[in-house]
Amino acid sequence: MEPGEPREPQEPREPGPGAETSAAPVWEEAKIFYDNLAPKKKPKSPKPQNAVTIAVSSRALFRMDEEQRIYTEQGVEEYVRYQLEHENEPFSPGPAFPFVKALEAVNRRLRELYPDSEDVFDIVLMTNNHAQVGVRLINSINHYDLFIERFCMTGGNSPICYLKAYHTNLYLSADAEKVREAIDEGIAAATIFSPSRDVVVSQSQLRVAFDGDAVLFSDESERIVKAHGLDRFFEHEKAHENKPLAQGPLKGFLEALGRLQKKFYSKGLRLECPIRTYLVTARSAASSGARALKTLRSWGLETDEALFLAGAPKGPLLEKIRPHIFFDDQMFHVAGAQEMGTVAAHVPYGVAQTPRRTAPAKQAPSAQ
């Protein structure tokens, strides 16, 4: 046997006189050896009502540009045929992929600390694809070793009606119209966009950045800016500093993240917590920052970092943070984040939104 070469477990022998103490280590060594050879069991899926459920569309999780083109130019039958012919070829990762991997990294830590708890992230793939296309999606998920056990494939129908049944805490899609439908149903949702360039993000810590107004908070303050200008806005915020803002569409998701963070804090792991949250707002700290922070405090919530930019571009700060996802209600800030390599998600809520189209454009099944 070469030095450092792993030793094969020996056949267990009948213990002789005085050998009682040596038999147990041999059996234990054999058990470890064969346990390592056995396939690892995936963890059990939690009950939806106990977990933090993240619903992700297929085109958010994977890149499906070519499939989208085929559907648009050649129709649904050719689209399905193409998917079946390529079902053994895994999709490339899409904009939500690093976020999902980070969720799974947090789950591993939670299960180490709380083996019997179901208070973890549960990822659900929501798609209006035909069930036949599901084989390629399953193959892709297995290829990347993702733990996604729950699928919802609606065969051309909108999956929005199923979100509440899955107790969804956040819905991410590439289809802006479906995201609007989810927001209208009171579900936290955002349209996710790929960055203009790839940036390396943390593999061990989930980082989530939020805008404030019309994302975590209501659009009350933005309405005042739009109607009366910045000077009146500053006066209003000063006068109402101690009055909490109403909640915005993603307040509940921040609340869920905070609940999981506290599970690490209770184990003395605040500084090593694998979840980190950021408030990245165009507000000025001196003139309007106090109300934002006091609102979070009144909800029993906090963010690990709060960045008040006073109207400065958000992209350069986000480049330093390198979040897995950044939520904002204004496409101007979403585009600026994309340019700097950040995966950004648009929250279509509040007065800053453009008027809704009277008739939605035709969407591909892969858009979900």
Short mmCIF file of C-alpha atoms in Angstrom, two decimals:
data_model
loop_
_atom_site.label_atom_id
_atom_site.label_comp_id
_atom_site.label_asym_id
_atom_site.label_seq_id
_atom_site.Cartn_x
_atom_site.Cartn_y
_atom_site.Cartn_z
CA MET A 1 0.00 0.00 0.00
CA GLU A 2 1.37 3.42 -0.99
CA PRO A 3 1.63 6.09 1.72
CA GLY A 4 -1.59 8.11 1.85
CA GLU A 5 -3.57 5.50 -0.10
CA PRO A 6 -7.03 4.92 1.46
CA ARG A 7 -7.17 1.61 3.30
CA GLU A 8 -9.79 -0.93 2.23
CA PRO A 9 -12.03 -2.06 5.11
CA GLN A 10 -11.02 -5.43 6.47
CA GLU A 11 -13.34 -8.38 6.81
CA PRO A 12 -14.70 -8.41 10.36
CA ARG A 13 -13.20 -11.22 12.46
CA GLU A 14 -14.39 -12.99 15.55
CA PRO A 15 -12.86 -11.14 18.48
CA GLY A 16 -10.37 -13.18 20.47
CA PRO A 17 -9.57 -12.87 24.13
CA GLY A 18 -8.89 -9.25 25.03
CA ALA A 19 -9.89 -8.07 21.54
CA GLU A 20 -13.26 -6.58 22.48
CA THR A 21 -12.03 -3.02 22.14
CA SER A 22 -10.61 -3.45 18.60
CA ALA A 23 -13.68 -4.91 16.83
CA ALA A 24 -15.89 -1.81 17.05
CA PRO A 25 -13.49 0.50 15.15
CA VAL A 26 -13.25 -2.04 12.30
CA TRP A 27 -17.03 -2.24 11.96
CA GLU A 28 -17.30 1.55 12.16
CA GLU A 29 -14.68 1.98 9.46
CA ALA A 30 -16.52 -0.46 7.19
CA LYS A 31 -19.81 1.39 7.71
CA ILE A 32 -18.24 4.76 6.78
CA PHE A 33 -16.62 3.24 3.69
CA TYR A 34 -19.87 1.76 2.34
CA ASP A 35 -21.92 4.82 3.34
CA ASN A 36 -19.63 6.91 1.14
CA LEU A 37 -20.25 4.57 -1.78
CA ALA A 38 -24.04 4.76 -1.42
CA PRO A 39 -25.89 7.45 -3.40
CA LYS A 40 -26.75 10.50 -1.32
CA LYS A 41 -30.40 11.04 -0.57
CA LYS A 42 -31.84 14.41 -1.42
CA PRO A 43 -33.58 16.19 1.44
CA LYS A 44 -37.32 15.83 1.79
CA SER A 45 -39.41 18.63 0.30
CA PRO A 46 -41.04 20.82 2.96
CA LYS A 47 -44.76 21.43 3.17
CA PRO A 48 -45.50 24.62 1.16
CA GLN A 49 -47.17 26.33 4.11
CA ASN A 50 -44.06 25.88 6.25
CA ALA A 51 -41.46 27.02 3.73
CA VAL A 52 -40.42 30.23 1.97
CA THR A 53 -41.67 29.40 -1.53
CA ILE A 54 -39.89 30.88 -4.54
CA ALA A 55 -41.72 30.29 -7.84
CA VAL A 56 -39.47 30.64 -10.89
CA SER A 57 -40.45 30.50 -14.53
CA SER A 58 -38.53 28.25 -16.92
CA ARG A 59 -37.20 31.20 -18.94
CA ALA A 60 -36.04 32.93 -15.76
CA LEU A 61 -34.14 29.85 -14.62
CA PHE A 62 -32.73 28.89 -18.03
CA ARG A 63 -31.78 30.63 -21.26
CA MET A 64 -34.35 29.72 -23.90
CA ASP A 65 -33.75 32.39 -26.56
CA GLU A 66 -33.61 29.97 -29.49
CA GLU A 67 -36.76 28.18 -28.34
CA GLN A 68 -38.54 31.51 -28.00
CA ARG A 69 -37.51 32.45 -31.53
CA ILE A 70 -38.84 29.17 -32.93
CA TYR A 71 -42.17 29.64 -31.19
CA THR A 72 -42.53 33.22 -32.40
CA GLU A 73 -41.56 32.48 -36.01
CA GLN A 74 -42.84 28.91 -36.54
CA GLY A 75 -45.57 28.32 -33.97
CA VAL A 76 -46.25 26.05 -31.04
CA GLU A 77 -46.13 22.69 -32.85
CA GLU A 78 -42.64 23.31 -34.20
CA TYR A 79 -41.62 24.63 -30.80
CA VAL A 80 -42.72 21.42 -29.05
CA ARG A 81 -41.09 19.27 -31.74
CA TYR A 82 -37.78 21.13 -31.30
CA GLN A 83 -37.91 20.68 -27.53
CA LEU A 84 -38.54 16.94 -27.85
CA GLU A 85 -35.67 16.53 -30.32
CA HIS A 86 -33.30 18.34 -27.93
CA GLU A 87 -34.61 17.04 -24.62
CA ASN A 88 -31.27 15.45 -23.69
CA GLU A 89 -29.45 18.76 -24.15
CA PRO A 90 -29.52 20.81 -20.93
CA PHE A 91 -30.48 24.47 -21.15
CA SER A 92 -27.85 27.07 -20.29
CA PRO A 93 -28.31 28.89 -16.97
CA GLY A 94 -30.61 31.92 -17.06
CA PRO A 95 -30.70 35.10 -14.94
CA ALA A 96 -32.35 33.46 -11.91
CA PHE A 97 -29.91 30.53 -11.84
CA PRO A 98 -27.29 32.07 -9.46
CA PHE A 99 -30.10 33.20 -7.15
CA VAL A 100 -31.53 29.68 -7.00
CA LYS A 101 -28.08 28.18 -6.33
CA ALA A 102 -27.63 30.67 -3.47
CA LEU A 103 -31.02 29.69 -2.02
CA GLU A 104 -29.90 26.06 -2.01
CA ALA A 105 -26.63 26.99 -0.28
CA VAL A 106 -28.65 28.65 2.51
CA ASN A 107 -30.85 25.55 2.77
CA ARG A 108 -27.82 23.34 3.31
CA ARG A 109 -26.72 25.51 6.23
CA LEU A 110 -30.23 25.57 7.70
CA ARG A 111 -30.54 21.79 7.52
CA GLU A 112 -27.20 21.38 9.28
CA LEU A 113 -28.44 23.55 12.16
CA TYR A 114 -32.11 22.50 12.16
CA PRO A 115 -32.37 18.98 10.68
CA ASP A 116 -36.08 18.61 11.42
CA SER A 117 -37.23 22.10 10.42
CA GLU A 118 -39.20 22.79 7.23
CA ASP A 119 -38.56 26.53 7.48
CA VAL A 120 -36.33 26.59 4.39
CA PHE A 121 -36.55 27.85 0.82
CA ASP A 122 -38.74 25.73 -1.46
CA ILE A 123 -38.28 26.34 -5.18
CA VAL A 124 -41.16 25.68 -7.57
CA LEU A 125 -40.80 25.73 -11.35
CA MET A 126 -43.87 27.50 -12.80
CA THR A 127 -44.30 27.22 -16.56
CA ASN A 128 -47.08 27.30 -19.12
CA ASN A 129 -45.10 24.80 -21.19
CA HIS A 130 -46.75 21.59 -22.35
CA ALA A 131 -46.02 18.62 -20.11
CA GLN A 132 -43.99 16.96 -22.91
CA VAL A 133 -41.43 19.75 -22.63
CA GLY A 134 -41.07 18.89 -18.96
CA VAL A 135 -38.60 16.08 -19.72
CA ARG A 136 -36.01 18.58 -20.99
CA LEU A 137 -36.60 20.80 -17.96
CA ILE A 138 -36.19 17.82 -15.61
CA ASN A 139 -33.03 16.74 -17.43
CA SER A 140 -31.61 20.27 -17.13
CA ILE A 141 -32.40 20.47 -13.41
CA ASN A 142 -30.75 17.10 -12.81
CA HIS A 143 -27.77 18.10 -14.95
CA TYR A 144 -27.06 21.07 -12.68
CA ASP A 145 -27.93 19.10 -9.52
CA LEU A 146 -30.68 21.53 -8.53
CA PHE A 147 -33.14 20.50 -5.84
CA ILE A 148 -36.44 21.42 -7.51
CA GLU A 149 -39.09 18.81 -6.83
CA ARG A 150 -42.25 20.83 -7.50
CA PHE A 151 -43.26 21.62 -11.09
CA CYS A 152 -46.38 23.36 -12.39
CA MET A 153 -46.74 22.90 -16.18
CA THR A 154 -50.01 24.37 -17.42
CA GLY A 155 -49.97 23.54 -21.16
CA GLY A 156 -50.50 27.06 -22.49
CA ASN A 157 -52.66 28.40 -19.65
CA SER A 158 -51.44 31.07 -17.25
CA PRO A 159 -49.86 29.63 -14.11
CA ILE A 160 -50.76 32.69 -12.03
CA CYS A 161 -53.86 31.08 -10.52
CA TYR A 162 -51.65 28.39 -8.95
CA LEU A 163 -49.30 30.76 -7.13
CA LYS A 164 -51.48 31.14 -4.03
CA ALA A 165 -52.05 27.39 -3.86
CA TYR A 166 -48.28 26.97 -3.61
CA HIS A 167 -48.11 29.63 -0.84
CA THR A 168 -45.76 31.66 -3.03
CA ASN A 169 -43.57 34.26 -1.29
CA LEU A 170 -41.89 35.46 -4.49
CA TYR A 171 -42.54 34.88 -8.19
CA LEU A 172 -39.83 35.55 -10.79
CA SER A 173 -40.59 35.46 -14.50
CA ALA A 174 -39.33 36.79 -17.83
CA ASP A 175 -42.92 37.60 -18.81
CA ALA A 176 -43.81 41.13 -17.69
CA GLU A 177 -47.54 40.63 -18.24
CA LYS A 178 -47.66 37.56 -15.99
CA VAL A 179 -45.73 39.46 -13.33
CA ARG A 180 -48.32 42.25 -13.46
CA GLU A 181 -51.06 39.66 -13.00
CA ALA A 182 -49.28 38.30 -9.93
CA ILE A 183 -48.84 41.79 -8.44
CA ASP A 184 -52.56 42.42 -9.00
CA GLU A 185 -53.25 39.24 -7.01
CA GLY A 186 -51.20 40.56 -4.11
CA ILE A 187 -48.22 38.26 -4.75
CA ALA A 188 -44.65 39.56 -4.58
CA ALA A 189 -43.37 39.32 -8.15
CA ALA A 190 -40.78 40.79 -10.50
CA THR A 191 -39.65 40.55 -14.11
CA ILE A 192 -36.06 39.34 -14.12
CA PHE A 193 -33.43 40.51 -16.64
CA SER A 194 -30.03 39.13 -17.59
CA PRO A 195 -27.03 41.39 -16.94
CA SER A 196 -25.05 42.85 -19.82
CA ARG A 197 -21.96 41.01 -18.62
CA ASP A 198 -21.22 38.17 -16.26
CA VAL A 199 -19.99 38.98 -12.75
CA VAL A 200 -18.88 36.43 -10.17
CA VAL A 201 -21.21 36.35 -7.18
CA SER A 202 -20.85 34.72 -3.78
CA GLN A 203 -21.30 30.95 -3.64
CA SER A 204 -21.79 30.89 0.14
CA GLN A 205 -23.90 33.98 0.97
CA LEU A 206 -27.26 34.95 -0.52
CA ARG A 207 -27.28 38.70 -1.23
CA VAL A 208 -30.55 40.47 -2.00
CA ALA A 209 -30.82 44.21 -2.67
CA PHE A 210 -34.08 46.16 -2.56
CA ASP A 211 -35.15 49.61 -3.63
CA GLY A 212 -37.36 51.29 -1.05
CA ASP A 213 -40.32 53.22 -2.44
CA ALA A 214 -42.82 51.11 -4.44
CA VAL A 215 -40.81 47.96 -3.63
CA LEU A 216 -40.53 47.53 0.14
CA PHE A 217 -42.72 50.57 0.83
CA SER A 218 -45.84 51.88 -0.89
CA ASP A 219 -45.57 54.50 -3.64
CA GLU A 220 -46.94 57.26 -1.37
CA SER A 221 -43.76 59.33 -1.52
CA GLU A 222 -43.27 58.87 -5.27
CA ARG A 223 -46.79 60.17 -5.86
CA ILE A 224 -45.91 63.36 -3.98
CA VAL A 225 -42.73 63.84 -6.02
CA LYS A 226 -44.62 63.31 -9.26
CA ALA A 227 -47.48 65.67 -8.32
CA HIS A 228 -45.67 68.40 -6.37
CA GLY A 229 -41.92 68.11 -6.87
CA LEU A 230 -38.92 67.36 -4.64
CA ASP A 231 -39.25 70.33 -2.28
CA ARG A 232 -42.77 69.33 -1.27
CA PHE A 233 -41.59 65.71 -0.95
CA PHE A 234 -38.85 66.72 1.53
CA GLU A 235 -41.35 68.74 3.56
CA HIS A 236 -43.80 65.83 3.58
CA GLU A 237 -41.18 63.31 4.71
CA LYS A 238 -40.00 65.57 7.51
CA ALA A 239 -43.55 66.15 8.74
CA HIS A 240 -44.35 62.41 8.62
CA GLU A 241 -41.00 61.07 9.81
CA ASN A 242 -42.57 59.12 12.64
CA LYS A 243 -45.48 57.78 10.60
CA PRO A 244 -44.59 54.43 9.02
CA LEU A 245 -45.05 54.10 5.28
CA ALA A 246 -47.57 51.56 4.04
CA GLN A 247 -46.10 48.29 2.86
CA GLY A 248 -45.03 47.66 -0.72
CA PRO A 249 -45.24 44.42 -2.73
CA LEU A 250 -41.92 42.93 -1.54
CA LYS A 251 -42.21 43.71 2.17
CA GLY A 252 -43.35 40.14 2.83
CA PHE A 253 -40.32 38.67 1.07
CA LEU A 254 -37.93 40.79 3.16
CA GLU A 255 -39.87 39.61 6.21
CA ALA A 256 -39.34 35.97 5.19
CA LEU A 257 -35.61 36.56 4.69
CA GLY A 258 -35.42 38.19 8.11
CA ARG A 259 -37.13 35.22 9.72
CA LEU A 260 -34.52 32.85 8.29
CA GLN A 261 -31.69 35.20 9.28
CA LYS A 262 -32.85 35.06 12.91
CA LYS A 263 -32.46 31.27 12.87
CA PHE A 264 -28.73 31.85 12.31
CA TYR A 265 -28.57 34.69 14.83
CA SER A 266 -30.04 32.44 17.53
CA LYS A 267 -27.07 30.10 16.99
CA GLY A 268 -24.59 32.96 17.47
CA LEU A 269 -23.93 33.24 13.72
CA ARG A 270 -24.95 36.84 12.99
CA LEU A 271 -21.55 37.69 11.50
CA GLU A 272 -21.44 34.40 9.56
CA CYS A 273 -25.05 34.53 8.38
CA PRO A 274 -25.40 33.22 4.80
CA ILE A 275 -28.15 35.76 4.04
CA ARG A 276 -27.40 39.47 3.63
CA THR A 277 -29.91 42.16 2.67
CA TYR A 278 -29.45 45.68 1.35
CA LEU A 279 -31.62 48.78 1.02
CA VAL A 280 -30.41 50.70 -2.05
CA THR A 281 -32.53 53.83 -2.43
CA ALA A 282 -32.40 57.11 -4.31
CA ARG A 283 -33.59 58.85 -1.15
CA SER A 284 -31.32 61.30 0.64
CA ALA A 285 -30.30 60.22 4.12
CA ALA A 286 -30.54 63.67 5.68
CA SER A 287 -33.88 64.76 4.23
CA SER A 288 -35.85 61.52 3.88
CA GLY A 289 -33.80 58.59 5.13
CA ALA A 290 -35.08 58.54 8.70
CA ARG A 291 -38.65 57.71 7.69
CA ALA A 292 -37.50 54.71 5.65
CA LEU A 293 -35.45 53.29 8.51
CA LYS A 294 -38.16 53.98 11.10
CA THR A 295 -40.71 52.26 8.89
CA LEU A 296 -38.59 49.10 8.78
CA ARG A 297 -38.12 49.31 12.54
CA SER A 298 -41.87 49.62 13.10
CA TRP A 299 -42.34 46.40 11.13
CA GLY A 300 -39.72 44.62 13.23
CA LEU A 301 -37.48 44.40 10.15
CA GLU A 302 -34.03 45.58 9.19
CA THR A 303 -31.58 45.36 6.33
CA ASP A 304 -27.93 44.58 6.93
CA GLU A 305 -26.88 47.63 4.93
CA ALA A 306 -28.71 50.81 3.93
CA LEU A 307 -27.36 52.92 1.07
CA PHE A 308 -28.94 56.35 0.51
CA LEU A 309 -27.74 57.64 -2.85
CA ALA A 310 -29.54 61.02 -3.04
CA GLY A 311 -30.31 60.50 -6.72
CA ALA A 312 -26.92 59.10 -7.75
CA PRO A 313 -26.82 56.07 -10.09
CA LYS A 314 -27.29 52.73 -8.35
CA GLY A 315 -25.26 50.61 -10.78
CA PRO A 316 -21.75 51.38 -9.42
CA LEU A 317 -22.78 50.59 -5.82
CA LEU A 318 -24.48 47.38 -6.92
CA GLU A 319 -21.31 46.37 -8.75
CA LYS A 320 -19.52 46.48 -5.39
CA ILE A 321 -22.28 44.61 -3.53
CA ARG A 322 -22.65 41.93 -6.22
CA PRO A 323 -26.14 40.84 -5.18
CA HIS A 324 -27.75 37.74 -6.63
CA ILE A 325 -30.76 39.90 -7.41
CA PHE A 326 -31.75 43.58 -7.15
CA PHE A 327 -35.38 44.73 -7.09
CA ASP A 328 -36.48 48.16 -8.35
CA ASP A 329 -39.71 49.67 -9.61
CA GLN A 330 -38.10 51.90 -12.25
CA MET A 331 -36.67 50.51 -15.47
CA PHE A 332 -34.07 53.29 -15.51
CA HIS A 333 -32.43 51.80 -12.42
CA VAL A 334 -32.91 48.24 -13.68
CA ALA A 335 -31.06 49.10 -16.90
CA GLY A 336 -28.28 50.83 -14.97
CA ALA A 337 -27.83 47.74 -12.80
CA GLN A 338 -27.76 45.46 -15.85
CA GLU A 339 -24.99 47.51 -17.44
CA MET A 340 -22.81 46.96 -14.37
CA GLY A 341 -23.32 43.18 -14.37
CA THR A 342 -26.15 42.91 -11.82
CA VAL A 343 -29.13 40.59 -12.23
CA ALA A 344 -31.97 43.09 -11.86
CA ALA A 345 -35.71 42.52 -11.46
CA HIS A 346 -38.44 45.04 -12.24
CA VAL A 347 -41.36 45.36 -9.82
CA PRO A 348 -44.30 46.78 -11.82
CA TYR A 349 -45.97 48.63 -8.99
CA GLY A 350 -46.84 52.22 -8.28
CA VAL A 351 -47.13 55.55 -10.01
CA ALA A 352 -43.85 55.21 -11.92
CA GLN A 353 -45.24 52.47 -14.17
CA THR A 354 -46.18 53.12 -17.78
CA PRO A 355 -49.85 52.58 -18.68
CA ARG A 356 -50.73 48.93 -19.17
CA ARG A 357 -51.20 47.65 -22.70
CA THR A 358 -54.80 47.11 -23.71
CA ALA A 359 -53.96 43.69 -25.19
CA PRO A 360 -50.88 41.67 -24.22
CA ALA A 361 -48.57 40.54 -26.96
CA LYS A 362 -48.46 36.85 -27.84
CA GLN A 363 -46.18 35.02 -25.42
CA ALA A 364 -44.27 31.80 -25.95
CA PRO A 365 -44.93 28.84 -23.66
CA SER A 366 -41.31 29.10 -22.55
CA ALA A 367 -41.96 32.60 -21.24
CA GLN A 368 -43.13 31.03 -18.04
#
